[in-house]
Structures are given as C-alpha cells and as structure tokens.
Coordinates of C-alpha atoms in Angstrom, one line a residue:
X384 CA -2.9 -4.0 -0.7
X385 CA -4.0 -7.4 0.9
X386 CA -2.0 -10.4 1.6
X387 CA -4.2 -12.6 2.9
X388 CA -5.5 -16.4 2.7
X389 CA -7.1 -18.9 5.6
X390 CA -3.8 -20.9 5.4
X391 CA -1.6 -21.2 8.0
X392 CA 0.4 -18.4 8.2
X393 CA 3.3 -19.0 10.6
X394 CA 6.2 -20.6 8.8
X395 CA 9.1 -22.4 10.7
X396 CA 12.4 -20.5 11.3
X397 CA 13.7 -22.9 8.6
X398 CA 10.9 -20.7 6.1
X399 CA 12.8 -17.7 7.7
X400 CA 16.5 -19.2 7.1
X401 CA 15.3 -19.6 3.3
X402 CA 14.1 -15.7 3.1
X403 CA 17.2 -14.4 4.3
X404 CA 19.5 -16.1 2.5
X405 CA 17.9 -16.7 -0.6
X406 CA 18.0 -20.0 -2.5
X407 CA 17.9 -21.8 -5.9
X408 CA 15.4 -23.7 -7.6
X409 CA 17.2 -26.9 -6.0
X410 CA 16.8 -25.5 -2.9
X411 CA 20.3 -24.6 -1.7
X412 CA 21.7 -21.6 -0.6
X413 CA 23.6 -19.3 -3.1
X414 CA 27.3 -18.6 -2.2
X415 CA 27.4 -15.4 -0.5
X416 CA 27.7 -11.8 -2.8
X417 CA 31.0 -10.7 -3.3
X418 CA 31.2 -7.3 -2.3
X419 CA 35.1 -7.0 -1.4
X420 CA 35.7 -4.7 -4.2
X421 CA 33.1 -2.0 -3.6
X422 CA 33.9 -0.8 -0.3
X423 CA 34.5 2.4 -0.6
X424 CA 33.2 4.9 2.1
X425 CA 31.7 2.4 3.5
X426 CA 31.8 1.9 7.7
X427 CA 34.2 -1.4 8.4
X428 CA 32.3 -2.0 11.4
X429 CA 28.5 -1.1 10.8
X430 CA 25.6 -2.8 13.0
X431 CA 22.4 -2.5 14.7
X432 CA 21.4 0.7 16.6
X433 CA 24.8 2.2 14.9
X434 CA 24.0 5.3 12.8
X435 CA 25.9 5.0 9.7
X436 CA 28.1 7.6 8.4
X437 CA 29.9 7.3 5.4
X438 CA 33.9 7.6 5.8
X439 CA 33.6 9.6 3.2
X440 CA 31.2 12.3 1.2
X441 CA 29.5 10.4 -1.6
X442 CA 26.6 10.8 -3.4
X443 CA 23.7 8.6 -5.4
X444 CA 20.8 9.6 -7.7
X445 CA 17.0 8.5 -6.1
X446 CA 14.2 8.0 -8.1
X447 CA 11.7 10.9 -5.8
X448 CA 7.8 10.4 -6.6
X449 CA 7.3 14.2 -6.1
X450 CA 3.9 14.5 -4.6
X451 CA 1.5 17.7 -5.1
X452 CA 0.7 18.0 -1.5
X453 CA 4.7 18.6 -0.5
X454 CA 6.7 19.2 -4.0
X455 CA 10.0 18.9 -3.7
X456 CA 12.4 21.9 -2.3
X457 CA 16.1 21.6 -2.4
X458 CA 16.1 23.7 0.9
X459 CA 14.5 21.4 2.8
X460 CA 16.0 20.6 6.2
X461 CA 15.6 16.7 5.5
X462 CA 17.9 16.9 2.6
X463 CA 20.9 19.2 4.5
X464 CA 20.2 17.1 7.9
X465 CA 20.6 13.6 6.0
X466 CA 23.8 14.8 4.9
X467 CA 24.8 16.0 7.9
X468 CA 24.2 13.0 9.7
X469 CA 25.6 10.4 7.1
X470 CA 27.9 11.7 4.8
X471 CA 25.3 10.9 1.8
X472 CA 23.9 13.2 -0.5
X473 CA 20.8 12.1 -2.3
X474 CA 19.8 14.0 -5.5
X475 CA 16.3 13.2 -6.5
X476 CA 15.4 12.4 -9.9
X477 CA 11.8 14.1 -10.1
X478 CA 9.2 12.6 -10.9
X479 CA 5.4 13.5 -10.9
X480 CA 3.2 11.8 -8.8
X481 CA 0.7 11.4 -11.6
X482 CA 3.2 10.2 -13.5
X483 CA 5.4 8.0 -11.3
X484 CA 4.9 4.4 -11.9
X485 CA 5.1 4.6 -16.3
X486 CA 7.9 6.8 -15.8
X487 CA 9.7 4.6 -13.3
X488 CA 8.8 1.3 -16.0
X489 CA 10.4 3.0 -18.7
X490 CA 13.7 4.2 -17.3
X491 CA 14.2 0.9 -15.2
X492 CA 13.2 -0.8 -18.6
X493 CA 16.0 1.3 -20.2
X494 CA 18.9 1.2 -18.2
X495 CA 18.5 4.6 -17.6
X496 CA 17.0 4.5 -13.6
X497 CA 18.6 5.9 -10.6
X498 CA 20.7 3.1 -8.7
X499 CA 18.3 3.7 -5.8
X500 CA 14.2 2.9 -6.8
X501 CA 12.1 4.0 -4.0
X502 CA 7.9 4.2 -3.8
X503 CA 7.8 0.5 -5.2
X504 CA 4.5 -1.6 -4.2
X505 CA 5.3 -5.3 -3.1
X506 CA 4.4 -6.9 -6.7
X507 CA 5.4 -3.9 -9.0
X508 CA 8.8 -5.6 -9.1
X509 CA 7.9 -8.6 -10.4
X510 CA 7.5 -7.2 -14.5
X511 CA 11.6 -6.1 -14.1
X512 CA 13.2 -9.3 -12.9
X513 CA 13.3 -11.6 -15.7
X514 CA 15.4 -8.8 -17.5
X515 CA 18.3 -8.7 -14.8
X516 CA 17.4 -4.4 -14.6
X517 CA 17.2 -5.0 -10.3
X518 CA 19.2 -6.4 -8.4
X519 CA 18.3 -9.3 -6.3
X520 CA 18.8 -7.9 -3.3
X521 CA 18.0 -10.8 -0.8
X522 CA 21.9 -11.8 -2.3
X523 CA 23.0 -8.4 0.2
X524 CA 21.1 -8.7 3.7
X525 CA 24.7 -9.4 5.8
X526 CA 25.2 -5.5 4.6
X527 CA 21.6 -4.7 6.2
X528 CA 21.1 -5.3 10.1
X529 CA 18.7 -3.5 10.9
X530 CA 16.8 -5.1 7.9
X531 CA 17.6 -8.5 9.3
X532 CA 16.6 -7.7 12.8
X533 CA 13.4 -6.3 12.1
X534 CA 12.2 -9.3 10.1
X535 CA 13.8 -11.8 13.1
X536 CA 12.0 -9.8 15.7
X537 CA 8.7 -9.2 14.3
X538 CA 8.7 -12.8 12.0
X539 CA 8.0 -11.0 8.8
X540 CA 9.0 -14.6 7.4
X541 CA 5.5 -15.1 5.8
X542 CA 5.4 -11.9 4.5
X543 CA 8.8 -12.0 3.1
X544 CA 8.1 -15.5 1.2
X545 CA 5.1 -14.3 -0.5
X546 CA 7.9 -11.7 -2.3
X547 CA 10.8 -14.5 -3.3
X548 CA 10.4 -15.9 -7.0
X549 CA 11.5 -18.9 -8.7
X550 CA 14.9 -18.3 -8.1
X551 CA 14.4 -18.3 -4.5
X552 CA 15.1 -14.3 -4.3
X553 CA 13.4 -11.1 -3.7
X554 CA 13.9 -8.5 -5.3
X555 CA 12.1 -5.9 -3.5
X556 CA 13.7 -4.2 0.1
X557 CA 9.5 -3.7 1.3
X558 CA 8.6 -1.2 4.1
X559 CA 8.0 -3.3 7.0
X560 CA 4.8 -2.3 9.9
X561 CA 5.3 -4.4 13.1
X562 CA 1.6 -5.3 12.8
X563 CA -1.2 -4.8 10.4
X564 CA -2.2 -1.3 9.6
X565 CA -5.6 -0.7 8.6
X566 CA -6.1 3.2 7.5
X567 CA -8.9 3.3 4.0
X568 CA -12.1 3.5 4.9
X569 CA -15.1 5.7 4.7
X570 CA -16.0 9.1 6.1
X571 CA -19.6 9.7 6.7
X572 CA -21.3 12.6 8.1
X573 CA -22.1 12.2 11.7
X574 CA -24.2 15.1 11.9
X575 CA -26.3 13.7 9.3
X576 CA -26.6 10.3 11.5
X577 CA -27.6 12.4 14.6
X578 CA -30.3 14.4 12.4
X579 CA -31.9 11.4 11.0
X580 CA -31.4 9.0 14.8
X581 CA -28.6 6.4 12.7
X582 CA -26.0 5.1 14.2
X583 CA -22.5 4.6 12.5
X584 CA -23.0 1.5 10.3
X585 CA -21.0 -1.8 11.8
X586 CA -22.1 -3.5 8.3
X587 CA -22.2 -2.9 4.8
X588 CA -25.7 -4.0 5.2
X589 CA -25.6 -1.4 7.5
X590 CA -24.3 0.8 5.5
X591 CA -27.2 0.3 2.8
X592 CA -30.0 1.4 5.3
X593 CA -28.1 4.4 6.2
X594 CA -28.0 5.2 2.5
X595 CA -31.4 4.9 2.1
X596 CA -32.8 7.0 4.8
X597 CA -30.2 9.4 3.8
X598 CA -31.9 9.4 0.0
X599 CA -35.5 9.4 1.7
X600 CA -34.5 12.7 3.5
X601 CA -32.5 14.3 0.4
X602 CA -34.4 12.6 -2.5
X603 CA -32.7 14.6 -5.3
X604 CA -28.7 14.0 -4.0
X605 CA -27.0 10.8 -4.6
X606 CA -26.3 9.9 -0.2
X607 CA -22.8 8.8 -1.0
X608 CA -20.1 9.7 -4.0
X609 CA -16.7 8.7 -3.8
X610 CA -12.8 9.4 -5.4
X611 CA -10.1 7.4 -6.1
X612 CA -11.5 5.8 -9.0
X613 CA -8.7 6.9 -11.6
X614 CA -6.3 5.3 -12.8
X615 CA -8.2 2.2 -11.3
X616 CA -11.9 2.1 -11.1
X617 CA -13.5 2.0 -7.8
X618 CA -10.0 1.6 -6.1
X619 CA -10.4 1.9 -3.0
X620 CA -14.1 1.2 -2.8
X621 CA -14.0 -2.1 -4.4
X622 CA -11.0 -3.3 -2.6
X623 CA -13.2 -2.8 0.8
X624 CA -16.5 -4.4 -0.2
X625 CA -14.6 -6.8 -1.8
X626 CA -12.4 -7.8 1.4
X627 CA -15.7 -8.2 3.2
X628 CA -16.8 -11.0 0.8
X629 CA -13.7 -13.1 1.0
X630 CA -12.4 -12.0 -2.4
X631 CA -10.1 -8.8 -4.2
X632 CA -11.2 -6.0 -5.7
X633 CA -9.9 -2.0 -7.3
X634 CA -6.8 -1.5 -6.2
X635 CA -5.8 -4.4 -4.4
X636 CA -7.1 -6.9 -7.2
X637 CA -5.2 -9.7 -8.6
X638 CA -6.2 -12.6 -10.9
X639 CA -5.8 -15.1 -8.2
X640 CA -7.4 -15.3 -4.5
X641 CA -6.3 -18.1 -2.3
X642 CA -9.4 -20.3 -2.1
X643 CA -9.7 -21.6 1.4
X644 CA -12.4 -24.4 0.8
X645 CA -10.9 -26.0 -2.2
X646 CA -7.6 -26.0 -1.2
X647 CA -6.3 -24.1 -4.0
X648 CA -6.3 -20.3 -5.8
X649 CA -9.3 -19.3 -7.8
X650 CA -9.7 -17.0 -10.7
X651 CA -10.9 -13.7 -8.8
X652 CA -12.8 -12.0 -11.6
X653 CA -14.9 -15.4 -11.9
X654 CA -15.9 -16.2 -7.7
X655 CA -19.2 -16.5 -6.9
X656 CA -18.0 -13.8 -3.7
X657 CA -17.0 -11.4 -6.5
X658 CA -19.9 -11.6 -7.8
X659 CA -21.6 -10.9 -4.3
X660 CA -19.6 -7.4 -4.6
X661 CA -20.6 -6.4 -8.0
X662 CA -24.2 -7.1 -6.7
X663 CA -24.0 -5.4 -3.8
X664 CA -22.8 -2.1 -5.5
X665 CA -24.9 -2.6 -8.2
X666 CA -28.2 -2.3 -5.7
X667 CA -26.7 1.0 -4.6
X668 CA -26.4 2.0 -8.1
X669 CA -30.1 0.9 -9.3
X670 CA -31.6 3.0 -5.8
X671 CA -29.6 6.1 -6.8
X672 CA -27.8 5.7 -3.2
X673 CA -24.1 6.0 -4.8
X674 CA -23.8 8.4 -7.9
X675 CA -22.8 6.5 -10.9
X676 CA -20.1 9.0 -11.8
X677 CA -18.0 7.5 -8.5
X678 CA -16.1 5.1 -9.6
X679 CA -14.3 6.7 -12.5
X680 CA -14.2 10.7 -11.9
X681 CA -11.3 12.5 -10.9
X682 CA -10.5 13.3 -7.4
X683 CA -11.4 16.9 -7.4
X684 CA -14.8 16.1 -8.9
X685 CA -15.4 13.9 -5.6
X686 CA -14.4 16.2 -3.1
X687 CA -16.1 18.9 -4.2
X688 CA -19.3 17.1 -4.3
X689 CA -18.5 16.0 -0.6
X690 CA -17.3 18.9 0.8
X691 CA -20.0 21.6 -0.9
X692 CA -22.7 19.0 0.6
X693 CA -24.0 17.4 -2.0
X694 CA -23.1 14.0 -0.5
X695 CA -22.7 12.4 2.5
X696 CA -19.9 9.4 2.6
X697 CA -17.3 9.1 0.7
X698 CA -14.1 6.8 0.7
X699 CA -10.8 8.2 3.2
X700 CA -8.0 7.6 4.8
X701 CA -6.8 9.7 7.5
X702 CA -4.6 12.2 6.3
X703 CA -7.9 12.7 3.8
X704 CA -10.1 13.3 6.6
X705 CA -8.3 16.2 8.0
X706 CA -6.6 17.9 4.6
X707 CA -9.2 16.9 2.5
X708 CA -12.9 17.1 3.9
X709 CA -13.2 18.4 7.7
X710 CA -11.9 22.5 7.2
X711 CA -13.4 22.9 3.7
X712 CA -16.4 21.0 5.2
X713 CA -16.7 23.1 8.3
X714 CA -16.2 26.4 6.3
X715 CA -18.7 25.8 3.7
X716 CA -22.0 23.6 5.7
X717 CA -22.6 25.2 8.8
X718 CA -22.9 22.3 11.6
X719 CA -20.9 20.0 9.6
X720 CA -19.2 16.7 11.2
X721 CA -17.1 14.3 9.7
X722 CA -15.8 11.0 10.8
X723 CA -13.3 8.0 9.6
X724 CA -15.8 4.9 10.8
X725 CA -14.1 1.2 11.4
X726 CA -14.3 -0.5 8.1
X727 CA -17.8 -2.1 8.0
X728 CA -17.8 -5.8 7.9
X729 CA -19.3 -8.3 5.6
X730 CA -20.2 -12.1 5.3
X731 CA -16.4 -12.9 6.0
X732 CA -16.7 -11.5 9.6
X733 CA -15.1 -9.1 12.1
X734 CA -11.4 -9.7 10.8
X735 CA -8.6 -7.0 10.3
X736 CA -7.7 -7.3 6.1
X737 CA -4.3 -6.1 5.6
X738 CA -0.3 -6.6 5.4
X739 CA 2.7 -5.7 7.3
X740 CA 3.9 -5.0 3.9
X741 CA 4.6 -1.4 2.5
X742 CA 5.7 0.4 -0.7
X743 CA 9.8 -0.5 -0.8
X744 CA 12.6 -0.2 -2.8
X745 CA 14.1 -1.4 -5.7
X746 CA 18.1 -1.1 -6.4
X747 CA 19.4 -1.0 -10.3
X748 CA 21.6 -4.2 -11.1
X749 CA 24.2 -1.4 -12.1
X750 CA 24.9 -0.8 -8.4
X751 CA 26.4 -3.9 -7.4
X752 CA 29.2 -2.4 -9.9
X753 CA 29.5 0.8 -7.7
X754 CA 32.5 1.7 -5.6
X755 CA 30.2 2.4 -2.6
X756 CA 27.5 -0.2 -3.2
X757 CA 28.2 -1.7 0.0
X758 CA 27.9 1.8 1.7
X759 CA 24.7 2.6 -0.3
X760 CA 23.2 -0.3 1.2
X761 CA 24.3 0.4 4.8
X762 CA 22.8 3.7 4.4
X763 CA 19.4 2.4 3.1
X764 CA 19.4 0.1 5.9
X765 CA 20.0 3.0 8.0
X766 CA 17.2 5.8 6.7
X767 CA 14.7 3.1 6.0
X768 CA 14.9 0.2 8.4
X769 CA 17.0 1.6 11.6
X770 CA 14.4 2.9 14.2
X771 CA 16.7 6.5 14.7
X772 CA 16.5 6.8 10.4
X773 CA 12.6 6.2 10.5
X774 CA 11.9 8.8 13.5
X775 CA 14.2 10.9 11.7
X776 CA 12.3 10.4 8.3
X777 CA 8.7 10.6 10.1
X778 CA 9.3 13.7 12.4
X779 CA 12.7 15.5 11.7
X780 CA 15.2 17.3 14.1
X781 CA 14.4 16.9 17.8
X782 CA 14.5 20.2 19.3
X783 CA 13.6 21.9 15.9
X784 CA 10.9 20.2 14.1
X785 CA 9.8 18.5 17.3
X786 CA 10.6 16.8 21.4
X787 CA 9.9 13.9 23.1
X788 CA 8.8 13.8 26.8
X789 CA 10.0 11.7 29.2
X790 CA 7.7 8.6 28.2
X791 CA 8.6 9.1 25.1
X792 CA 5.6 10.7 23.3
X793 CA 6.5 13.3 20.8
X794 CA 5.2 17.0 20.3
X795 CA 5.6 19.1 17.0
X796 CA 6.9 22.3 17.7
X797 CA 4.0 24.7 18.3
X798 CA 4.5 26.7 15.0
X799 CA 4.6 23.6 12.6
X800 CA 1.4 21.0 11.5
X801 CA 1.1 17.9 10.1
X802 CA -2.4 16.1 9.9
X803 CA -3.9 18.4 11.9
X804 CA -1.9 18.3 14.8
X805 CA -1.6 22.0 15.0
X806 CA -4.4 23.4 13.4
X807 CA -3.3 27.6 12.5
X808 CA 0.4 27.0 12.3
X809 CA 2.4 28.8 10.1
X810 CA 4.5 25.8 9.3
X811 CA 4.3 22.7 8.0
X812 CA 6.4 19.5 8.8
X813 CA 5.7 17.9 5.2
X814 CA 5.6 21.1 2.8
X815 CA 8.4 23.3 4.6
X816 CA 10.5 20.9 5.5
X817 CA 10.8 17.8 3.7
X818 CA 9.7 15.3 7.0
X819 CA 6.6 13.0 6.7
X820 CA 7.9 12.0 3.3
X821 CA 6.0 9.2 1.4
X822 CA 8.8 8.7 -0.5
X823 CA 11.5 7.9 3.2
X824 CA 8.7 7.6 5.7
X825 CA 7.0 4.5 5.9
X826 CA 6.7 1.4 7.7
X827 CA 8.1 0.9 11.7
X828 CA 7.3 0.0 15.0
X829 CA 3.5 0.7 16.1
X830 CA 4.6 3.3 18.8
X831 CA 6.4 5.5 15.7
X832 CA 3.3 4.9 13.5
X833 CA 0.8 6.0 16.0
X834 CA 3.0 8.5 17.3
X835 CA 1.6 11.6 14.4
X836 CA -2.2 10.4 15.1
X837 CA -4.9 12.1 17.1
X838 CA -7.3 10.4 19.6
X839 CA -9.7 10.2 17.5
X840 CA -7.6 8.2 15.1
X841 CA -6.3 6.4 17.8
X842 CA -10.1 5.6 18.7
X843 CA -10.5 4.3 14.9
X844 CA -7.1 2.0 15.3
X845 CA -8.1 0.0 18.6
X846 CA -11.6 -0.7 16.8
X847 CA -9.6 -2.5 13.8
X848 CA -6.8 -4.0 16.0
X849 CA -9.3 -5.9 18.4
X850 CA -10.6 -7.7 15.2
X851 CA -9.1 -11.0 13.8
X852 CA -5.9 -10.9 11.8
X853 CA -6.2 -12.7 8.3
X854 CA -3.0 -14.7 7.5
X855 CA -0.5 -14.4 4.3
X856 CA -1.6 -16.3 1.5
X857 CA 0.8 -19.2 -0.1
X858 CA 3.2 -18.5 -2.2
X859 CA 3.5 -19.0 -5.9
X860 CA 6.6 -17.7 -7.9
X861 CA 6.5 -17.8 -11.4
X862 CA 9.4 -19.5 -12.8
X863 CA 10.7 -16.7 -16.2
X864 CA 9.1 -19.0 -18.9
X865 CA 6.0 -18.8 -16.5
X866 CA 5.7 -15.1 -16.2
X867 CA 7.0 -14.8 -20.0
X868 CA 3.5 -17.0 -20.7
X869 CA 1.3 -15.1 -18.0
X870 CA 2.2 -12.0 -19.5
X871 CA 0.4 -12.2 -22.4
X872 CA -2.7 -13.3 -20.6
X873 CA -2.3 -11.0 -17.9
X874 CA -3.5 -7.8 -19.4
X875 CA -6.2 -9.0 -21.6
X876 CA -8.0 -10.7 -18.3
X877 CA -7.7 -7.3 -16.4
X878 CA -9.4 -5.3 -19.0
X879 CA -12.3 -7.6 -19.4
X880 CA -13.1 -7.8 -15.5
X881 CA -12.1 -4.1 -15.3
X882 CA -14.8 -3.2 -18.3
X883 CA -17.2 -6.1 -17.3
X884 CA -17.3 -5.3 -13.6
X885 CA -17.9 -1.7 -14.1
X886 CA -20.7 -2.7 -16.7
X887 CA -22.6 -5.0 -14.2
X888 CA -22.3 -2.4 -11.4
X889 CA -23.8 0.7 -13.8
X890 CA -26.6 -1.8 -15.2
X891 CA -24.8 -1.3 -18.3
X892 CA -24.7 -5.0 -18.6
X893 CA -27.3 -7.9 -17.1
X894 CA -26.0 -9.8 -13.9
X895 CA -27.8 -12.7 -15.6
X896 CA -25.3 -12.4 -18.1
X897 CA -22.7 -13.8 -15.3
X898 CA -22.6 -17.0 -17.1
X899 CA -21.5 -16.0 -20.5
X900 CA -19.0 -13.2 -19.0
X901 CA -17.1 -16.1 -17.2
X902 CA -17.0 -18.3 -20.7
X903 CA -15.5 -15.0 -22.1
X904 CA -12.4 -15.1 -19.1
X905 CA -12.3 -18.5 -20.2
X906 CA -12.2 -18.3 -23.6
X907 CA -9.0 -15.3 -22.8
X908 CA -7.1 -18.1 -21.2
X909 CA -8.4 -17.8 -17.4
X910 CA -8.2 -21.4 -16.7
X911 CA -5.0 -22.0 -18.2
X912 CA -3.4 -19.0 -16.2
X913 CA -5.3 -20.1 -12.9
X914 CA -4.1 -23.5 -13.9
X915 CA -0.2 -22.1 -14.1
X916 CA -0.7 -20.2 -10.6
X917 CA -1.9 -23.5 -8.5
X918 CA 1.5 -25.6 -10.4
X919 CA 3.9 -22.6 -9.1
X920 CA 1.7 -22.6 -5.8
X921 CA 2.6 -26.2 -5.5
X922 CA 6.2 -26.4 -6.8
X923 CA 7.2 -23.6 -4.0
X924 CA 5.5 -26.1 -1.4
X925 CA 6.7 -29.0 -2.3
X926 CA 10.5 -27.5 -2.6
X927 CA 10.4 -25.6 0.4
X928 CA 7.3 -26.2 2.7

C-alpha cells in the first residue's frame, strides 16, 4: 500500500508527542489508561531489550490467517519455543487465507473475535472503530517500549499520524520497516531480452517496446499475462502503473489522492493521471501485448500461462520469483531465465513509492477487561516490536533453525530452505517449522529484513533505495458522523471505477466517454465525499499542525 503525497513530510516532535499519547478533538491529552487492576502475570519491571516472560503461564486466543503455502501445525517449533521463552501460549483461531478478511469483519463485528487481531492492513481498522469492538490502543503505549522506541528512533511520527482519527487515537499497533520497502514488481524473461538484443526496461514506455518486439517475434502469444487480479482487479498491476503517474490504483486504491498542485485531495477515480493509466493499459490491451484475461483470472490460471511459456512478464514479488516461477520455469522451457526488474518509472520520475507501514494488529475492546491485559500487551510488544521477538519470528532457534557469524550475518542450517536459500533441502523454515510467519513476521530493522535475501535481491533493493523517497500524505480523520456519511457513498464509488476502469481498459467502453463517466461519480456523490475529505484534511491541520 502507498502512503504518499508532495507535502512535507517531517512533523515536529510536538506531531510525535500527539501520536503517542493520543488526544481529543480539543486537542488535549487523555488521562492516562488505568490498568492497575489487570496485572496479573504480568513482569513489574518490563523495558527495552528485556525479553518478557510472563510470571505466570497464561494463555490468549489469536486470530491466525492460515496461509496455503505453510498451513498451520500444532507441532511446530515456533509455537513450543514461544512458550518456552515467555510463559504465553497462543492458540490460533484458524482462518483461511482466502477467507480471512470477511471472516475477521464478521466476528470482530460480533463480539465474537479473539482478543488479539493480527494480519490487519493500516486502514482496515477504520470500518470497526465507531462501534467501540477495538480497543484504542494508542491509550496503552507506557505498556509497550519497544513500540515507543522504535517509532522515537526511526520518527515513524508521519506515518503514525496518517493512522489517528477524530478522536486523536489509533487504533491499529502497525508493523513498522525502518525505511521504505519496495518488493512488487515484474518478472520478465531475461533470456527472452538476450534473444531478441533488449535490455531490461527502465520505463513503462520501455516496457511497451519490449512488448512489442516480444509480440513481433511470437505473434500468436499475448508477451505479458499477469495474476493477482482477484479479489481486486489488476491489483498489483494497477497499483504500479498507477504510482508512476502520480495517482492510486488495484490494490492500493483509495477515493482520495493528495493533490500536490492544488493544495488539496482529489477524487482518484476522476484525475486526469488516472486516466493516463487506464490509457496506457488500454494500448496494451488494443496491440494484444497483455492478454485480456489478466486482470481478473485466478492465480493458477497466470502462472501456468507464465511458467509453461506462453508469456513472458508477469507481476512478482520475491518470494514469487523463487517458489512460484524460476524451478517450474527451468524444468519445463529449456534455457529459461527469470528476473525481478526495478519497478519501471513513469512521468512522476525515479522516486521509491511506498510506506514504512505494514499489516498490524488489532486488540478486542474486551481485553482491556482481562486479568493479564497488561501482560498481553507486554508480550505483543515483545514478539512484534522487540528486535530479539522479530529475529525470533523471522528465522527461529539459533543453533537449530539457524547461526550468526561473527558480523552478524545469519545462515539457515544446511538441511532447511526458505526463498531459495537452500535449494534441495529436505526442510523448510516456513512449512516445517512455523518461522517466516506472515502472520508474526513482519516489519524491523533493514539488516533483519535483508537478512533472508539473496544477492540478486539485494541487487534489486539498492536499485529502488538510490531513488527518491515520496513523503506521507496529510492526514484526514473522519470524525463518526463523517464516516457514518462516507459509508454509504463509499462502496457505490468503488464499484463504478472498479467496473468502469476495467471497461475502458478492455475497450469494453470508449475513453471518449471519460466525460460522462466522471458526471456518473458525480452524480454518486463524488464531490460531496471529496468535499468531506478536504474539511477532515483541514480540521486535523488546523487542530494539530
């Protein structure tokens, strides 16, 4: 997802003051949380670089997005080392991937979710505030150092601010990356760039040349086909293209883009640079250089298409690259090469489109009612935000799942792989023992994140870090009545641009029609919502700078 906007983004450490403490519409701090009550097992004398242990056993339900890659095993060495080390047992309330977001809206909607709501997008929380289901739980950072040090040391401030809401609260504990971390992208075949004397496009214009001679050489394939178009069209397609004209798109869209030359956000589904994106997919539509079918069809669809050779690029990350395309690739086209290529650029320029932000957690209001709340949120602070719980989440047991040499750079025991690392092994760090978890492992310093990746990834990483850094865009909290009203325009604007956009990109519908599909946004209430976001953008200025 993208947090971004030409504003300033550095906000005074009175900004960061604000985010940790939380404040009211008037702008003054709440009284602290009183916690006195609900103590129990919790450590008296808990800080940072202190691994927490609980002073005695306790246990709390998780909310655990079981993914298909790595399903969930109740032998798993994370689960009997966690409790070894803390005194916590965690028993995960499955879930299926596929499944994970409705299910988590209803039981959080019901009462009925687990006290501790991992494998939430910053955003995602927003829908359950008004109704008092999470907790807000910017009211409960003095029980969280290593939360608090983390966002002093790397000034996550900015990033913070763009979470709080009316109230002056977030809601949301986020995954936090010491710096932007770009990883979707596309993988193209490189031996089909040597064949044909290309070099790896810089551009999307780029990009389109490549295309073409690929479709002059292979005439009746479609060059490029691509995945992760369901449950949101295009996702991770349109979200690139779209970065590189200033604007949002797929998975990363949202009704309203900061609007650097008029001061001011801008209906996204309406901007002339969203346009510019429809247009430029559309072109590769109308010269058969991207099959049609790629921006709604399943997953498996895609990658079979890729990896039998039918097409040549297709959208990655890098995890994808290795489980995904390269082996099946390599057994089924002889001379086969794959590559993850730095995001091409567009009109906005060579700039790194991103946020520090990850997927975080949400914690039931019913907690703050718990005997051990206060060791509950020691220990999340802990496994999530303590660097010793995040190596311990990313790469397991030293000794057993993995050492560290002298400088510090770690090595998976020779019989275990992970993304490649050791191609042939019998084991594997994510499916055999519970490590490398989606649903614990996230977010850190940049030595930890880069610690699992290969050269060539590393190759791919210092391309995107030498480019620019896009800042966070300004804040606008809906007050409850706000959101109450947005709501019902919310959904009804998404489906139009969802249906439309697809439309102009298939030729199902004329681009000189652009005219008459804005009047339709307008006519579904886009002003008055854009007009609603640019009042809360302004209120949250004015209040609190």
């Amino acid at each position: 997802m993208r947090d971004i906007s030409r504003r300033q983004a550095i906000i005074g450490l009175g900004a960061f003051t604000l985010v940790l403490a939380g404040c009211g519409e008037d702008g003054t701090a709440p009284k602290a949380a009183d916690t006195s009550a609900n103590r129990a097992g919790a450590m008296a004398n808990y800080g940072v670089g202190q691994q927490f242990k609980a002073t005695e056993p306790i246990s709390f339900d998780v909310l655990y997005n079981n993914h298909s890659f790595y399903p969930n095993k109740n032998d798993w060495l994370f689960w009997e080392e966690l409790t070894k080390r803390t005194n916590v047992t965690l028993k995960p309330v499955e879930v299926p991937l596929s499944d994970y977001e409705q299910k988590r809206g209803l039981l959080v909607g019901s009462g009925q979710a687990p006290l501790i709501i991992p494998k939430t997008y910053p955003g995602q929380e927003d829908t359950f505030v008004s109704s008092g289901a999470i907790l807000p739980v910017s009211d409960y950072l003095d029980l969280m150092p290593h939360f608090k040090d983390k966002v002093a040391r790397w000034r996550m401030e900015p990033e913070l601010n763009t979470r709080r809401q009316a109230d002056g609260r977030f809601y949301l504990l986020p995954g936090m990356h010491e710096s932007v971390w770009v990883d979707y992208t596309l993988a193209v075949r490189t031996d089909i760039l040597e064949k044909l004397g290309l070099e790896v496009p810089a551009t999307w214009d780029d990009l389109y040349t490549v295309l073409k001679a690929m479709k002059e050489e292979y005439p009746d394939q479609y060059p490029m086909t691509d995945r992760w178009g369901d449950p949101t069209p295009g996702g991770n397609l349109f979200k690139l293209v779209a970065q590189a004209y200033g604007t949002r798109g797929g998975w990363e869209y949202l009704h309203a883009t900061w609007d650097p030359a008029a001061g001011k956000f801008a209906f996204t589904g309406a901007m002339p640079q969203y346009k510019q994106m429809i247009e430029y997919l559309h072109k590769l539509v109308q010269e058969k250089l991207i099959d049609p079918e790629s921006f709604t069809q399943q997953d498996e669809q895609a990658k079979q298409k890729f990896t039998s050779g039918k097409s040549f690029v297709i959208s990655t990350n890098a995890q994808s690259l290795i489980n995904d395309y390269r082996g099946p690739l390599e057994k089924t086209v002889e001379g086969a090469k794959v590559a993850k290529i730095p995001v091409p650029m567009g009109p906005v320029g060579d700039y790194k489109i991103g946020t520090r932000l990850e997927n975080g957690i949400m914690i039931s209001s019913k907690a703050k009612d718990n005997p051990n709340f206060v060791a509950m949120m020691q220990f999340i602070d802990w496994l999530w935000y303590s660097d010793e719980g995040q190596e311990f989440a990313k790469w397991g047991v030293e000794g057993t799942t993995y050492t560290k040499d002298s400088a510090g750079a770690y090595k998976l025991a020779d019989d275990i792989d992970m993304v490649g690392l050791n191609p042939g092994a019998s084991k594997h760090l994510q499916k055999d023992f519970g490590f490398g978890n989606g649903v614990f492992a996230y977010g850190g310093t940049t030595k930890l994140l880069q610690s699992t990746f290969s050269e060539e990834e590393l190759e791919f990483q210092n391309v995107m870090n030498a480019r620019k850094q896009w800042p966070v865009d300004p804040p606008h909290p809906f007050t409850d009545e706000e959101r109450e009203r947005s709501t019902l325009w919310e959904t009804p604007l998404k489906d139009h641009v969802t249906q439309n956009t697809l439309k102009f990109i298939l030729g199902e519908r004329d681009l000189a029609e652009w005219d008459a599909y804005v009047k339709e946004l307008e006519a579904k209430n886009m002003t008055t919502y854009i007009d609603l976001v640019n009042a809360a953008a302004d209120r949250f200025k004015k209040e609190h700078g």
